[in-house]
Coordinates of C-alpha atoms and ligand atoms in Angstrom, one line a residue:
K1 CA -23.9 1.6 37.5
M2 CA -21.2 -0.9 38.5
T3 CA -17.8 0.7 39.1
L4 CA -14.5 -1.2 39.3
K5 CA -11.7 -0.7 41.8
K6 CA -9.1 -3.2 40.8
I7 CA -8.5 -4.9 37.5
C8 CA -5.9 -7.5 36.5
C9 CA -4.4 -8.4 33.2
I10 CA -3.0 -11.9 32.7
G11 CA -0.2 -11.6 30.1
A12 CA 2.3 -8.7 30.0
G13 CA 3.0 -8.9 26.3
Y14 CA 2.6 -6.7 23.3
V15 CA -1.2 -6.3 24.0
G16 CA -1.4 -6.6 27.8
G17 CA 1.4 -4.1 28.5
P18 CA 0.4 -1.2 26.3
S19 CA -3.3 -1.5 26.6
C20 CA -3.3 -1.7 30.4
A21 CA -0.7 1.0 30.7
V22 CA -3.1 3.4 28.8
I23 CA -6.0 2.2 31.0
A24 CA -4.1 3.0 34.2
S25 CA -3.1 6.4 32.8
K26 CA -6.7 7.3 31.8
C27 CA -8.4 5.8 34.9
P28 CA -6.3 7.0 37.9
A29 CA -9.0 5.6 40.3
I30 CA -8.6 2.1 39.1
Q31 CA -5.7 -0.1 40.4
V32 CA -4.2 -2.0 37.4
T33 CA -2.1 -5.1 37.9
V34 CA -0.5 -6.7 35.0
V35 CA 0.8 -10.2 35.7
D36 CA 2.8 -12.8 33.8
L37 CA 4.4 -16.2 34.3
S38 CA 7.7 -14.9 33.0
E39 CA 9.8 -13.3 35.8
E40 CA 12.1 -12.0 33.2
R41 CA 9.4 -10.0 31.4
I42 CA 8.0 -8.6 34.7
K43 CA 11.4 -7.5 35.7
Q44 CA 11.9 -5.6 32.5
W45 CA 8.4 -4.1 32.9
N46 CA 9.6 -2.7 36.3
S47 CA 12.9 -1.5 34.9
D48 CA 14.0 1.5 32.7
H49 CA 14.3 -0.8 29.7
L50 CA 10.8 -2.0 28.9
P51 CA 10.5 -5.4 27.2
L52 CA 9.2 -4.0 24.1
Y53 CA 9.8 -0.9 22.0
E54 CA 6.7 1.2 21.2
P55 CA 6.7 5.0 20.6
G56 CA 5.3 6.8 23.6
L57 CA 5.1 3.7 25.7
D58 CA 7.9 4.7 28.2
D59 CA 6.2 8.0 29.1
V60 CA 2.8 6.3 29.7
V61 CA 4.4 3.5 31.8
K62 CA 6.5 6.0 33.8
S63 CA 3.5 8.3 34.5
C64 CA 1.5 5.6 36.4
R65 CA 3.9 2.8 37.4
G66 CA 4.0 2.7 41.1
R67 CA 0.9 4.8 41.3
N68 CA -2.0 2.7 39.9
L69 CA 0.0 0.5 37.6
T70 CA 1.8 -2.5 38.9
F71 CA 3.7 -5.3 37.1
S72 CA 3.9 -8.6 39.1
T73 CA 4.4 -12.3 39.0
D74 CA 2.0 -12.8 41.9
I75 CA -0.8 -13.9 39.6
D76 CA -3.0 -15.4 42.4
T77 CA -3.2 -12.3 44.6
A78 CA -3.9 -10.1 41.5
I79 CA -6.8 -12.4 40.4
Q80 CA -8.2 -12.6 43.9
E81 CA -8.2 -8.8 44.3
A82 CA -9.6 -8.0 40.8
D83 CA -13.1 -7.1 40.0
L84 CA -12.4 -7.5 36.3
I85 CA -9.6 -9.7 34.6
F86 CA -8.3 -9.3 31.2
I87 CA -6.9 -12.4 29.5
C88 CA -4.1 -11.2 27.2
V89 CA -2.1 -14.3 26.9
N90 CA -0.6 -15.5 23.6
T91 CA -2.6 -17.8 21.2
P92 CA 0.0 -19.0 18.7
T93 CA -0.6 -21.4 15.8
K94 CA -0.3 -25.1 17.0
N95 CA 2.7 -26.8 15.8
F96 CA 1.7 -30.3 16.7
G97 CA -1.3 -32.6 16.8
I98 CA -4.8 -31.8 15.6
G99 CA -5.0 -28.7 13.5
K100 CA -1.2 -28.5 13.4
G101 CA -0.1 -25.4 11.4
R102 CA -3.5 -23.9 11.5
A103 CA -5.5 -24.0 14.6
A104 CA -4.8 -21.6 17.4
D105 CA -3.1 -23.2 20.6
L106 CA -5.5 -22.4 23.3
K107 CA -3.5 -24.0 26.2
Y108 CA -2.5 -20.6 27.6
I109 CA -6.1 -19.4 27.5
E110 CA -7.2 -22.6 29.3
A111 CA -4.4 -22.3 31.9
A112 CA -5.4 -18.7 32.7
A113 CA -9.0 -19.6 33.0
R114 CA -8.3 -22.6 35.3
R115 CA -6.1 -20.4 37.4
I116 CA -8.9 -17.8 37.8
A117 CA -11.3 -20.6 38.7
D118 CA -8.9 -22.1 41.3
V119 CA -8.0 -19.0 43.3
S120 CA -11.1 -16.8 43.0
K121 CA -13.1 -16.1 46.1
S122 CA -15.3 -13.4 44.8
S123 CA -17.3 -12.7 41.6
K124 CA -15.3 -11.7 38.4
I125 CA -15.9 -10.3 35.0
V126 CA -13.5 -12.2 32.8
V127 CA -12.6 -10.4 29.6
E128 CA -11.1 -12.3 26.7
K129 CA -8.8 -9.9 24.9
S130 CA -6.6 -12.4 23.2
T131 CA -7.5 -13.3 19.7
V132 CA -9.3 -16.6 19.8
P133 CA -11.4 -18.9 17.5
V134 CA -15.2 -18.4 17.7
K135 CA -16.7 -20.0 20.8
A136 CA -13.6 -19.8 22.8
A137 CA -15.5 -17.6 25.4
Q138 CA -17.8 -20.6 25.8
S139 CA -14.9 -22.9 26.7
I140 CA -13.6 -20.2 29.3
S141 CA -17.1 -20.0 30.7
N142 CA -17.5 -23.8 30.9
I143 CA -14.1 -24.2 32.7
L144 CA -15.1 -21.4 35.2
Q145 CA -18.5 -22.7 35.9
A146 CA -17.3 -26.3 36.3
N147 CA -15.0 -25.2 39.1
V148 CA -17.0 -22.4 40.6
K149 CA -16.8 -21.8 44.4
P150 CA -19.9 -21.0 46.4
G151 CA -21.1 -17.4 46.2
V152 CA -18.7 -16.7 43.2
K153 CA -20.3 -15.6 39.9
Y154 CA -18.5 -15.2 36.5
Q155 CA -19.4 -13.2 33.4
V156 CA -17.3 -13.7 30.3
L157 CA -16.9 -11.0 27.8
S158 CA -15.2 -10.7 24.3
N159 CA -13.2 -7.6 23.9
P160 CA -10.7 -8.1 21.1
E161 CA -7.9 -5.8 20.7
F162 CA -7.2 -4.0 17.4
L163 CA -3.9 -2.3 18.2
A164 CA -1.1 -2.5 15.7
E165 CA 2.5 -2.6 16.8
G166 CA 4.5 0.5 16.3
T167 CA 1.5 2.6 16.9
A168 CA 0.1 0.7 19.9
V169 CA -0.2 3.6 22.4
N170 CA -2.0 5.9 19.9
D171 CA -4.3 3.0 18.7
V172 CA -5.3 2.4 22.3
L173 CA -5.7 6.1 23.0
D174 CA -7.8 6.8 19.9
P175 CA -9.2 3.6 18.4
D176 CA -11.6 3.5 15.4
R177 CA -13.9 1.5 17.8
V178 CA -14.0 -0.8 20.7
L179 CA -15.8 -4.1 20.4
I180 CA -17.5 -5.7 23.4
G181 CA -19.4 -9.0 23.0
G182 CA -21.4 -10.4 25.8
E183 CA -24.6 -12.0 26.9
K184 CA -28.0 -10.3 26.4
N185 CA -29.4 -11.1 29.9
S186 CA -29.2 -8.7 32.9
L187 CA -26.0 -10.1 34.3
G188 CA -24.4 -9.9 30.9
K189 CA -25.6 -6.4 30.4
E190 CA -24.2 -5.3 33.8
A191 CA -20.8 -6.8 32.9
I192 CA -20.8 -5.0 29.5
E193 CA -21.7 -1.8 31.3
A194 CA -18.7 -2.2 33.7
L195 CA -16.3 -2.7 30.8
C196 CA -17.8 0.2 28.8
W197 CA -17.3 2.4 32.0
I198 CA -13.6 1.8 31.8
Y199 CA -13.3 2.7 28.1
E200 CA -15.6 5.7 28.5
H201 CA -12.9 7.4 30.6
W202 CA -11.4 8.4 27.2
I203 CA -13.4 7.0 24.3
P204 CA -16.8 8.4 23.2
R205 CA -19.7 6.0 23.8
E206 CA -20.5 6.0 20.1
K207 CA -17.3 4.2 19.3
I208 CA -18.1 1.3 21.6
I209 CA -19.9 -1.4 19.7
V210 CA -21.8 -4.0 21.8
M211 CA -22.7 -7.3 20.2
N212 CA -23.1 -10.9 20.8
T213 CA -20.0 -12.8 22.0
W214 CA -19.6 -15.0 18.8
S215 CA -19.9 -12.0 16.5
S216 CA -17.3 -10.1 18.6
E217 CA -14.8 -13.0 18.5
L218 CA -15.4 -13.6 14.7
S219 CA -15.1 -9.9 13.9
K220 CA -11.6 -9.9 15.2
L221 CA -10.6 -12.8 12.9
A222 CA -12.5 -11.2 10.0
A223 CA -10.9 -7.8 10.4
N224 CA -7.4 -9.2 10.4
A225 CA -8.2 -11.5 7.4
F226 CA -9.6 -8.5 5.4
L227 CA -6.4 -6.4 6.3
A228 CA -4.2 -9.3 5.3
Q229 CA -6.3 -10.0 2.2
R230 CA -5.7 -6.4 0.9
I231 CA -2.0 -6.8 1.2
S232 CA -2.0 -10.2 -0.6
S233 CA -4.4 -8.7 -3.3
I234 CA -2.0 -5.8 -4.0
N235 CA 1.0 -8.1 -3.8
A236 CA -0.6 -10.4 -6.4
I237 CA -1.1 -7.2 -8.6
S238 CA 2.6 -6.4 -8.0
A239 CA 3.5 -9.7 -9.7
I240 CA 1.5 -8.6 -12.7
C241 CA 3.1 -5.2 -12.7
E242 CA 6.6 -6.7 -12.8
A243 CA 5.6 -8.9 -15.7
T244 CA 4.1 -6.1 -17.7
G245 CA 5.8 -2.8 -16.9
A246 CA 2.8 -1.3 -15.0
D247 CA 3.7 0.3 -11.7
V248 CA 2.0 -1.1 -8.5
S249 CA 2.2 2.2 -6.6
E250 CA 0.4 3.9 -9.4
V251 CA -2.3 1.2 -9.5
A252 CA -2.7 1.3 -5.7
N253 CA -3.1 5.0 -5.8
A254 CA -5.7 4.7 -8.7
I255 CA -7.7 2.1 -6.9
G256 CA -7.3 3.6 -3.5
T257 CA -8.9 6.9 -4.5
D258 CA -12.2 5.0 -5.0
S259 CA -13.8 5.7 -1.6
R260 CA -15.4 2.3 -1.7
I261 CA -12.0 0.7 -1.7
G262 CA -10.0 3.3 0.4
S263 CA -6.3 4.0 0.3
K264 CA -5.0 2.3 3.4
F265 CA -3.2 -1.2 3.5
L266 CA -2.5 -1.1 -0.3
K267 CA 1.3 -0.9 0.0
A268 CA 2.9 -3.8 -1.9
S269 CA 5.8 -5.3 0.0
V270 CA 8.1 -8.3 0.4
G271 CA 5.2 -9.7 2.4
F272 CA 3.3 -9.1 5.6
G273 CA 4.8 -10.3 8.8
G274 CA 3.9 -10.0 12.5
S275 CA 2.5 -12.3 15.1
C276 CA -1.2 -11.8 14.0
F277 CA -2.0 -11.8 10.2
Q278 CA -0.9 -15.3 9.2
K279 CA -1.9 -16.9 12.6
D280 CA -5.4 -15.3 12.5
V281 CA -6.0 -16.2 8.8
L282 CA -5.0 -19.7 9.5
N283 CA -7.2 -19.7 12.5
L284 CA -10.1 -18.6 10.3
V285 CA -9.1 -21.4 7.6
Y286 CA -9.2 -24.0 10.4
L287 CA -12.5 -22.8 11.6
C288 CA -14.0 -23.1 8.1
E289 CA -12.5 -26.6 7.8
C290 CA -14.1 -27.7 11.2
L291 CA -17.4 -26.2 10.1
N292 CA -17.2 -28.2 6.9
L293 CA -16.9 -25.2 4.6
P294 CA -14.0 -26.2 2.4
E295 CA -14.6 -23.5 -0.2
A296 CA -14.5 -20.7 2.4
A297 CA -11.3 -22.4 3.8
A298 CA -9.6 -22.4 0.4
Y299 CA -10.5 -18.8 -0.2
W300 CA -8.8 -17.5 3.0
Q301 CA -5.9 -20.0 2.6
Q302 CA -4.9 -18.1 -0.6
V303 CA -4.3 -15.0 1.4
V304 CA -1.4 -16.9 3.2
D305 CA -0.3 -18.7 0.1
I306 CA 0.2 -15.4 -1.9
N307 CA 2.2 -14.1 1.0
D308 CA 4.6 -17.1 0.9
Y309 CA 4.7 -16.7 -2.9
Q310 CA 5.6 -13.0 -2.6
R311 CA 8.5 -13.7 -0.2
Q312 CA 9.9 -16.5 -2.4
R313 CA 9.3 -14.5 -5.6
F314 CA 11.4 -11.6 -4.2
A315 CA 14.2 -13.9 -3.0
N316 CA 14.2 -15.5 -6.5
R317 CA 14.6 -12.1 -8.1
V318 CA 17.6 -11.3 -5.9
V319 CA 19.3 -14.5 -6.9
E320 CA 18.4 -14.0 -10.5
S321 CA 19.7 -10.5 -10.7
L322 CA 22.9 -11.5 -9.0
F323 CA 23.7 -13.6 -12.1
N324 CA 22.0 -16.6 -10.7
T325 CA 24.3 -17.2 -7.9
V326 CA 24.7 -15.7 -4.4
T327 CA 26.9 -18.4 -3.0
D328 CA 29.5 -16.7 -0.8
K329 CA 28.3 -13.3 -1.8
N330 CA 27.9 -10.7 0.9
I331 CA 24.3 -9.4 1.1
T332 CA 23.3 -6.6 3.4
I333 CA 19.9 -6.9 5.0
L334 CA 18.5 -3.5 6.1
G335 CA 15.8 -4.1 8.7
F336 CA 14.8 -7.2 10.5
A337 CA 11.7 -6.1 12.3
F338 CA 8.4 -7.1 10.6
K339 CA 7.5 -3.3 10.3
K340 CA 9.0 0.0 11.3
D341 CA 8.9 1.4 14.8
T342 CA 8.9 -1.9 16.6
G343 CA 11.6 -4.4 17.7
D344 CA 9.3 -7.3 17.1
T345 CA 10.5 -9.9 14.6
R346 CA 7.7 -12.5 14.9
E347 CA 7.0 -13.8 11.3
S348 CA 9.0 -11.0 9.8
A349 CA 9.5 -11.3 6.0
A350 CA 13.2 -10.7 6.7
I351 CA 13.5 -14.2 8.3
Y352 CA 12.2 -16.0 5.3
L353 CA 14.3 -14.0 2.9
S354 CA 17.3 -14.7 5.1
K355 CA 16.4 -18.4 5.1
Y356 CA 16.1 -18.5 1.3
L357 CA 19.4 -16.7 0.8
M358 CA 21.1 -19.0 3.4
D359 CA 19.9 -22.0 1.5
E360 CA 21.8 -20.5 -1.5
E361 CA 24.8 -20.1 0.9
A362 CA 24.9 -16.3 0.7
R363 CA 26.7 -14.5 3.5
L364 CA 24.3 -12.1 5.3
R365 CA 25.1 -8.8 7.0
I366 CA 22.2 -7.8 8.9
Y367 CA 21.4 -4.3 10.4
D368 CA 18.2 -3.2 12.2
P369 CA 18.0 -0.1 14.4
K370 CA 15.8 -1.7 17.2
V371 CA 16.2 -5.4 17.0
E372 CA 18.7 -7.0 19.4
K373 CA 21.4 -9.3 18.0
S374 CA 20.4 -12.2 20.1
Q375 CA 16.8 -11.9 18.8
I376 CA 18.0 -12.1 15.1
L377 CA 20.1 -15.1 15.9
R378 CA 17.2 -16.8 17.8
E379 CA 14.9 -16.3 14.8
L380 CA 17.5 -17.6 12.2
T381 CA 18.5 -20.7 14.3
H382 CA 15.0 -21.8 14.9
P383 CA 14.6 -25.4 13.6
C384 CA 11.9 -24.3 11.1
I385 CA 14.5 -21.9 9.5
S386 CA 17.8 -23.6 9.8
E387 CA 18.2 -27.4 9.9
D388 CA 21.8 -26.9 11.0
P389 CA 22.1 -23.8 13.3
S390 CA 25.9 -23.8 13.0
R391 CA 25.4 -22.5 9.5
V392 CA 24.0 -19.4 10.9
S393 CA 27.2 -18.5 12.8
K394 CA 29.1 -19.3 9.6
L395 CA 26.9 -17.2 7.2
V396 CA 25.4 -14.4 9.3
T397 CA 26.9 -11.3 10.9
I398 CA 24.9 -8.6 12.8
H399 CA 25.9 -5.0 12.5
Q400 CA 25.4 -1.9 14.6
D401 CA 25.8 0.5 11.8
P402 CA 24.3 0.4 8.2
Y403 CA 27.5 1.7 6.5
E404 CA 29.6 -1.0 8.2
A405 CA 27.0 -3.6 7.2
A406 CA 27.3 -2.5 3.6
E407 CA 31.0 -2.8 3.5
G408 CA 32.1 -5.1 0.8
S409 CA 28.6 -6.1 -0.1
H410 CA 27.4 -7.3 -3.5
A411 CA 23.8 -6.3 -2.7
L412 CA 21.7 -4.5 -0.3
I413 CA 18.0 -5.5 0.5
V414 CA 15.6 -3.3 2.3
C415 CA 13.2 -5.5 4.3
T416 CA 11.7 -3.1 6.8
E417 CA 10.4 0.4 6.0
W418 CA 12.5 2.2 8.8
D419 CA 12.4 6.0 8.1
E420 CA 16.2 6.1 8.6
F421 CA 16.7 4.0 5.5
K422 CA 15.4 6.7 3.4
T423 CA 18.0 9.2 4.4
L424 CA 21.1 7.1 4.4
D425 CA 24.1 8.4 2.4
Y426 CA 23.8 6.1 -0.6
H427 CA 26.8 7.7 -2.2
K428 CA 28.9 6.6 0.7
I429 CA 27.3 3.2 0.6
Y430 CA 27.9 2.8 -3.1
Q431 CA 31.6 3.5 -2.6
K432 CA 31.8 0.7 0.0
M433 CA 30.0 -1.9 -2.1
L434 CA 31.4 -4.2 -4.8
K435 CA 30.4 -3.4 -8.3
P436 CA 28.0 -3.8 -9.9
A437 CA 26.2 -2.7 -6.7
F438 CA 22.6 -3.9 -6.3
I439 CA 19.8 -2.5 -4.2
F440 CA 16.5 -4.4 -3.8
D441 CA 13.9 -2.3 -2.3
G442 CA 11.4 -4.7 -0.7
R443 CA 9.3 -1.8 0.8
I444 CA 9.2 0.7 -2.1
I445 CA 10.6 3.5 0.1
L446 CA 13.7 4.7 -1.6
D447 CA 14.3 7.2 -4.3
H448 CA 15.0 4.8 -7.2
E449 CA 15.9 7.4 -9.9
A450 CA 18.5 8.9 -7.5
L451 CA 20.0 5.5 -6.8
I452 CA 20.2 4.7 -10.5
E453 CA 21.9 8.0 -11.0
I454 CA 24.6 7.1 -8.4
G455 CA 25.2 3.9 -10.4
F456 CA 23.2 1.3 -8.5
H457 CA 21.4 -1.5 -10.2
V458 CA 17.9 -1.1 -8.5
E459 CA 15.0 -3.6 -8.2
T460 CA 11.8 -3.0 -6.4
I461 CA 8.5 -4.6 -5.8
G462 CA 5.9 -4.2 -8.6
K463 CA 7.8 -2.0 -11.0
R464 CA 10.5 -2.5 -13.7
L465 CA 13.1 0.2 -13.4
S466 CA 15.1 1.4 -16.4
R467 CA 18.8 1.1 -15.7
K468 CA 22.0 2.9 -16.6
P469 CA 24.1 0.6 -18.9
V470 CA 27.0 -0.7 -16.9
H471 CA 29.5 -0.5 -19.7
R472 CA 28.9 2.9 -21.3
S473 CA 31.6 2.3 -24.0
I474 CA 29.8 -0.8 -25.4
A475 CA 26.2 0.3 -24.7
P476 CA 26.2 4.2 -24.9
S477 CA 23.5 6.0 -23.1
T478 CA 20.8 7.2 -25.5
Q479 CA 20.3 10.4 -23.6
Ligands
LIG1 P1 2.8 -12.1 23.8 O1 3.4 -13.3 23.6 O2 3.7 -10.8 23.6 O3 2.3 -12.0 25.4 C1 1.6 -13.0 26.0 C2 2.1 -13.1 27.4 O4 1.3 -14.0 28.1 C3 3.5 -13.7 27.5 O5 4.4 -12.8 28.3 C4 3.3 -15.0 28.4 O6 4.3 -15.3 29.3 C5 2.0 -14.7 29.1 N1 1.3 -15.9 29.5 C6 1.0 -17.0 28.8 N2 0.3 -17.8 29.6 C7 0.1 -17.1 30.7 C8 -0.5 -17.6 32.0 N3 -1.2 -18.7 32.1 N4 -0.5 -16.7 33.1 C9 0.2 -15.6 33.0 N5 0.8 -15.2 31.9 C10 0.8 -16.0 30.8 O7 1.5 -11.9 23.0 P2 0.8 -10.7 22.4 O8 1.4 -10.2 21.1 O9 0.6 -9.6 23.5 O10 -0.6 -11.2 22.0 C11 -1.6 -11.7 23.0 C12 -2.9 -11.9 22.3 O11 -3.3 -10.7 21.7 C13 -2.9 -12.9 21.1 O12 -4.0 -13.6 21.2 C14 -2.8 -12.1 20.0 O13 -3.3 -12.7 18.8 C15 -3.6 -10.8 20.3 N6 -3.3 -9.7 19.6 C16 -2.0 -9.3 19.4 C17 -1.7 -8.1 18.8 C18 -0.3 -7.7 18.5 O14 -0.1 -6.7 17.7 N7 0.7 -8.3 19.0 C19 -2.8 -7.2 18.5 C20 -4.1 -7.6 18.7 C21 -4.4 -8.8 19.3
LIG2 C1 -2.2 -6.2 12.9 C2 -3.6 -5.4 12.7 O1 -3.2 -4.2 11.9 C3 -3.9 -5.0 14.1 O2 -5.3 -4.3 13.9 C4 -4.2 -6.3 14.9 O3 -4.6 -6.0 16.1 C5 -2.9 -7.0 14.9 O4 -2.4 -7.3 13.7 P1 0.3 -5.5 13.2 O5 0.6 -6.9 12.8 O6 0.9 -5.1 14.6 O7 -1.2 -5.3 13.4 O8 0.9 -4.5 12.1 P2 0.2 -4.0 10.7 O9 0.4 -2.6 10.6 O10 -1.1 -4.4 10.5 O11 1.2 -4.7 9.7 C6 1.3 -6.1 9.5 C7 2.3 -6.5 8.3 O12 1.7 -6.0 7.1 C8 3.6 -5.7 8.5 O13 4.6 -6.6 8.1 C9 3.5 -4.6 7.5 O14 4.7 -4.2 7.0 C10 2.6 -5.3 6.4 N1 1.9 -4.3 5.5 C11 1.0 -3.4 6.0 C12 2.1 -4.2 4.2 O15 2.9 -5.0 3.7 N2 1.4 -3.4 3.4 C13 0.5 -2.6 3.9 O16 -0.1 -1.8 3.1 C14 0.3 -2.6 5.3

């Protein structure tokens, strides 16, 4: 059986960092080097302030950094010394040219493959961990073979990553399964065995699924499309709930107890965010279009369209509830990350909600426990969000404290399901706000009855809430 002494990971991001830190901690005999073009990122990985927040990550990194885990910008040396190379670079949606807005931009994958081909002096197993369109492994292989040096052999495997942010360390430590796609010939099988050997340090063999490369690549896109589809499905149901008086949480619970459906990923929300779902569904849509399968493309496109609709619908409800105008009103946004327990804001619903409210000239007071101020401003001044970035400095303030953020606000919107938002002192917040004080719970995490009792006007996703009359003398309570 082939054993590996040194491995290298190209791309020190949300996937490369946590997954290779866990590999290093579970495989003390393997030297793991994580490399990146970004000096800044590598500097942070080598510091006490890691470039990303993930529960448990600090401990894993500290336990093996300097032992068998290294972060470096010396990409060439790391490639030359490695027996196996993970490619974990970003594959964002193309924002130009052919496939603009849908296709994955494979330039970073290709650059990594060319670098491997240019500098390698010995044989390598090249593992594609980034999420890619089907047949990307073929392109990597073609680039490597076209530039191969004498005596060097390459095997390309697909090994998509299923970790979710906020739970990345646990997901890598205890995955539902590991997928490995490779060739069925003897060299292919040998490479697959070598990669299996790494994972078998902590994952039972039964959980490692081996398949052909194209199935493996497609399985990743399909898994994310199915997960995103569940959220869009329940969000589409939430619109019906709001129009009828049904309660989406009750409906989700009812359908989720059917073991064929299952209870996970049925939480209605202001819309899914994150760097993966929209990108990967669009990637699948584009793949369908290229394969001349327009009906399949239209089917998956709806998953993204419903998500856009959900965000816009929620923003409309905010404006409508605030007497159809939010111009110059102070609106507190609680949570800017795309989900709790991460500082990542990529494609966060909060960005779009902020955009819609800024378009209405609302004044936003934003608080998030983990997202840096500069990061929020970077998102909001992006050309896709603000045509005129100077408006952001006029309309937006960032706060370090939720109570301070709520000061003098007309409304408060929960955009991220941070646990700490459940236990804020809403009596105190109510005192600080203008009246009538509105709360919009975009994550269905607050105790709505208790908030109504305090005096708030409460709106949430997928449920109509009864409210206390504002002027008791004119409309006495029927209790
Ligand atoms: P990221 O942007 O956080 O990290 C990618 C890193 O690669 C960056 O630091 C970038 O500087 C570096 N890089 C790009 N080109 C390089 C090159 N040629 N040489 C060296 N470094 C280079 O991205 P991410 O979130 O880690 O995602 C990486 C891939 O994994 C994507 O394909 C994504 O779809 C997939 N994925 C992401 C997640 C997630 O939760 N973020 C989960 C599963 C899969
Ligand atoms: C996702 C996949 O879960 C993971 O397997 C893949 O590797 C990368 O993409 P991630 O984007 O990190 O992971 O987080 P995830 O937990 O999937 O949440 C994505 C978005 O959906 C978040 O904005 C989240 O708040 C939202 N969501 C999730 C819902 O709105 N409702 C749900 O029921 C679940």
